[in-house]
Short mmCIF file of C-alpha atoms in Angstrom, two decimals:
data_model
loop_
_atom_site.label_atom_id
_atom_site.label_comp_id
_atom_site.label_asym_id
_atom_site.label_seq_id
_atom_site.Cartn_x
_atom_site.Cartn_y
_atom_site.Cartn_z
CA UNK A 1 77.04 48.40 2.26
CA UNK A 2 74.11 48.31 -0.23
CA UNK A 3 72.28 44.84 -0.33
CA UNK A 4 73.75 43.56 -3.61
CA UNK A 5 70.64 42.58 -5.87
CA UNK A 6 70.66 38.89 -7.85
CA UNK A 7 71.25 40.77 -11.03
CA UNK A 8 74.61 41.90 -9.72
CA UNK A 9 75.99 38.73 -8.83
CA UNK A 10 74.96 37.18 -12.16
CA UNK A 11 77.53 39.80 -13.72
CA UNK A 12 80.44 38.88 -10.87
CA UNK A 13 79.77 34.85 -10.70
CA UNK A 14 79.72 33.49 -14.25
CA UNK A 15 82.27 30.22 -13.63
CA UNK A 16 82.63 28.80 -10.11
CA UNK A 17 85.08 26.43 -8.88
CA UNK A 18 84.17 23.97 -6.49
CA UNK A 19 86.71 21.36 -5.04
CA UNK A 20 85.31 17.53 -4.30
CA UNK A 21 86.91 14.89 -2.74
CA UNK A 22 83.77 12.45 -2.04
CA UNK A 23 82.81 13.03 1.44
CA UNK A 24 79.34 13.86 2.47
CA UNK A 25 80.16 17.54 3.10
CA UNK A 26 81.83 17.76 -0.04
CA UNK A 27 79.27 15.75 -2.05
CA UNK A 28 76.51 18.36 -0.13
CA UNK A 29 78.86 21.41 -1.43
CA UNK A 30 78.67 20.36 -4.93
CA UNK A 31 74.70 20.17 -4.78
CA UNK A 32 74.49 23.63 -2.95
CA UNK A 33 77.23 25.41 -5.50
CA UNK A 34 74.94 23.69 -8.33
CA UNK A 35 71.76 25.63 -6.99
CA UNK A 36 73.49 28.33 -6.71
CA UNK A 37 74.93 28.34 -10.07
CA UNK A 38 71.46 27.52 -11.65
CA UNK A 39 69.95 30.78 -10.21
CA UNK A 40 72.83 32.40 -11.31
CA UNK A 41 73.32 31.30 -14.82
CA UNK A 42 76.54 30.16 -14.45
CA UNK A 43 78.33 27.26 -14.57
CA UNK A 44 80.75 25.21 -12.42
CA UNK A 45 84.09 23.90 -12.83
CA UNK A 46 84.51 20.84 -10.67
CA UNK A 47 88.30 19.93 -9.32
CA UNK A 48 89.44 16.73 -7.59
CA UNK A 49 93.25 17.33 -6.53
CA UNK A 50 94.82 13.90 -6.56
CA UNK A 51 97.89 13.08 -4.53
CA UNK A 52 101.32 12.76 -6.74
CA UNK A 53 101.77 8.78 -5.97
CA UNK A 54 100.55 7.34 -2.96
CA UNK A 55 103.27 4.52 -0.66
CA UNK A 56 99.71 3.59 0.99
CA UNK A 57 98.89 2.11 -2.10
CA UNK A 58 101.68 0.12 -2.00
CA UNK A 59 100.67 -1.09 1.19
CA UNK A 60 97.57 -2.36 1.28
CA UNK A 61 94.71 -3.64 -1.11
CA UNK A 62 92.16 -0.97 -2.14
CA UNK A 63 89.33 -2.17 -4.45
CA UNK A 64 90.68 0.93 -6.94
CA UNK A 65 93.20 2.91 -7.14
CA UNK A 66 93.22 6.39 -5.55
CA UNK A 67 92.52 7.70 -9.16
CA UNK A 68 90.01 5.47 -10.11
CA UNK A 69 88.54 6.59 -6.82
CA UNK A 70 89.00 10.32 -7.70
CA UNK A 71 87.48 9.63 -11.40
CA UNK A 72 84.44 7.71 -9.55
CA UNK A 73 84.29 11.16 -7.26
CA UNK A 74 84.50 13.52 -9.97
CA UNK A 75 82.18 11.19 -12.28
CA UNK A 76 79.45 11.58 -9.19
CA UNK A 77 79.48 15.24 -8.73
CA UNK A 78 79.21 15.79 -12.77
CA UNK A 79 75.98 13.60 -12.63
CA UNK A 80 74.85 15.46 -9.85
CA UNK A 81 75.20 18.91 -11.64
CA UNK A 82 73.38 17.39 -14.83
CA UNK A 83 70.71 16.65 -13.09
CA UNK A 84 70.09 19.79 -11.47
CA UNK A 85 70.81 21.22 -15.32
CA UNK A 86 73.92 23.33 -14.28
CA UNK A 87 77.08 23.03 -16.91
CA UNK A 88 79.57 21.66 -15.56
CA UNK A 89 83.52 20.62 -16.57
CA UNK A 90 85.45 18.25 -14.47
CA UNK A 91 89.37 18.30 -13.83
CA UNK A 92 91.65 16.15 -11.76
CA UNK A 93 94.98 17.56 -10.81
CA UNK A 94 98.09 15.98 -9.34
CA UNK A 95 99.41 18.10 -6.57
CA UNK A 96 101.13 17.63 -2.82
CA UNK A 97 98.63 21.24 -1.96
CA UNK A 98 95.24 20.71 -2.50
CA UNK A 99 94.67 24.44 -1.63
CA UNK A 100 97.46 25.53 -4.40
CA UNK A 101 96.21 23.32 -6.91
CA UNK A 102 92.41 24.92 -5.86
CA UNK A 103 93.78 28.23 -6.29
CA UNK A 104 95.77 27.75 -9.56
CA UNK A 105 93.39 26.25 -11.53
CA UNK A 106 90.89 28.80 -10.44
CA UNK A 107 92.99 31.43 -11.96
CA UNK A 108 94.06 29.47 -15.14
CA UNK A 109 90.20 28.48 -15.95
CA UNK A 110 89.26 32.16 -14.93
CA UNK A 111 86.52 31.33 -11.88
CA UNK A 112 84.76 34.11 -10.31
CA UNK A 113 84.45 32.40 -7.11
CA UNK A 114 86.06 29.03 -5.15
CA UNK A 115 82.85 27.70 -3.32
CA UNK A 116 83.82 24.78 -1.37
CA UNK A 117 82.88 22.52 1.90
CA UNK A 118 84.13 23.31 5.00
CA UNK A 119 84.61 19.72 6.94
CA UNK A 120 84.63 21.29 10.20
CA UNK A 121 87.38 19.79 12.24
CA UNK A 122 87.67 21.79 15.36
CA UNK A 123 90.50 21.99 18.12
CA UNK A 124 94.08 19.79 18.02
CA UNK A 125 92.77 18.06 14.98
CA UNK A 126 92.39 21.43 13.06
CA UNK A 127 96.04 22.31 14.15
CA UNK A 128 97.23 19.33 13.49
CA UNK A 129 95.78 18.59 10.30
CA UNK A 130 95.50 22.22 8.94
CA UNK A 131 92.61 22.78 6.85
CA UNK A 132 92.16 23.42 3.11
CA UNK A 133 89.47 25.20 3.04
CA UNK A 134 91.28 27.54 5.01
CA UNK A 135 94.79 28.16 3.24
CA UNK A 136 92.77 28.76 0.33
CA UNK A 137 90.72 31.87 2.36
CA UNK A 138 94.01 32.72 3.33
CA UNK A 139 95.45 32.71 -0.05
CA UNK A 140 93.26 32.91 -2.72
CA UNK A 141 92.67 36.34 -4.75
CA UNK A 142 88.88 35.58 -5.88
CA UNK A 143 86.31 35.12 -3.43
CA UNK A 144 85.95 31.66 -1.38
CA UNK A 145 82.21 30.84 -0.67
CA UNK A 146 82.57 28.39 2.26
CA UNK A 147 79.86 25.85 2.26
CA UNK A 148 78.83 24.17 5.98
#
């Protein structure tokens, strides 16, 4: 396979998606899928998939709410693309699948490309917990850019 040249994938990666939930990796995913997009002239659409309701809110005292959390998130990695100078729009979906919610709005905002942190959970804990990042490589129709 020829060595695709940078003009190429400025025609095939004009909008890319890029999940966030406010870890580090995540946080470290938006910055990389910013310089990316910068070289690239394109720009990023930035998701935060928020859980229906939540009964551990009921449960417990948070300083904010899970949303206000996810705003504060999504709020962060907008500032972060602004100051690398890469346009960005936010969204924050309710959805029990982070991976279909990844995937649909992908398709309905017309992304190029899902780039997105790999957390790197290895062993029972990968079992156990399944991982995002990969039911959307499993699933996804565009191309998933996995960031570690």
């Amino acid at each position: 396979m020829e060595k695709q040249s940078k003009k190429d994938l400025n025609i095939m990666y004009k909008r890319i998606l890029v999940p966030t939930d406010g870890t580090p990796m995540s946080e470290k995913a938006v910055e990389g899928a910013a310089r990316f997009a910068k070289s690239l002239g394109a720009s990023l659409v930035l998701i935060t998939v928020v859980e229906p309701y939540s009964y551990t809110n009921l449960s417990e005292y948070r300083p904010e709410s899970i949303e206000q959390n996810d705003e504060r998130v999504t709020a962060d990695a907008k500032r972060r693309c602004d100051e690398i100078g890469v346009p960005s729009t936010t969204l924050m979906v309710k959805s029990f699948s982070p991976a279909e919610a990844i995937i649909e709005q992908s398709k309905k905002h017309d992304c190029d490309v899902v780039f997105m942190a790999s957390h790197g959970r290895q062993g029972f804990a990968a079992v156990l917990l399944g991982s995002e990042t990969q039911k959307v490589l499993t699933h996804s129709q565009i191309p998933v850019m996995v960031y570690r």
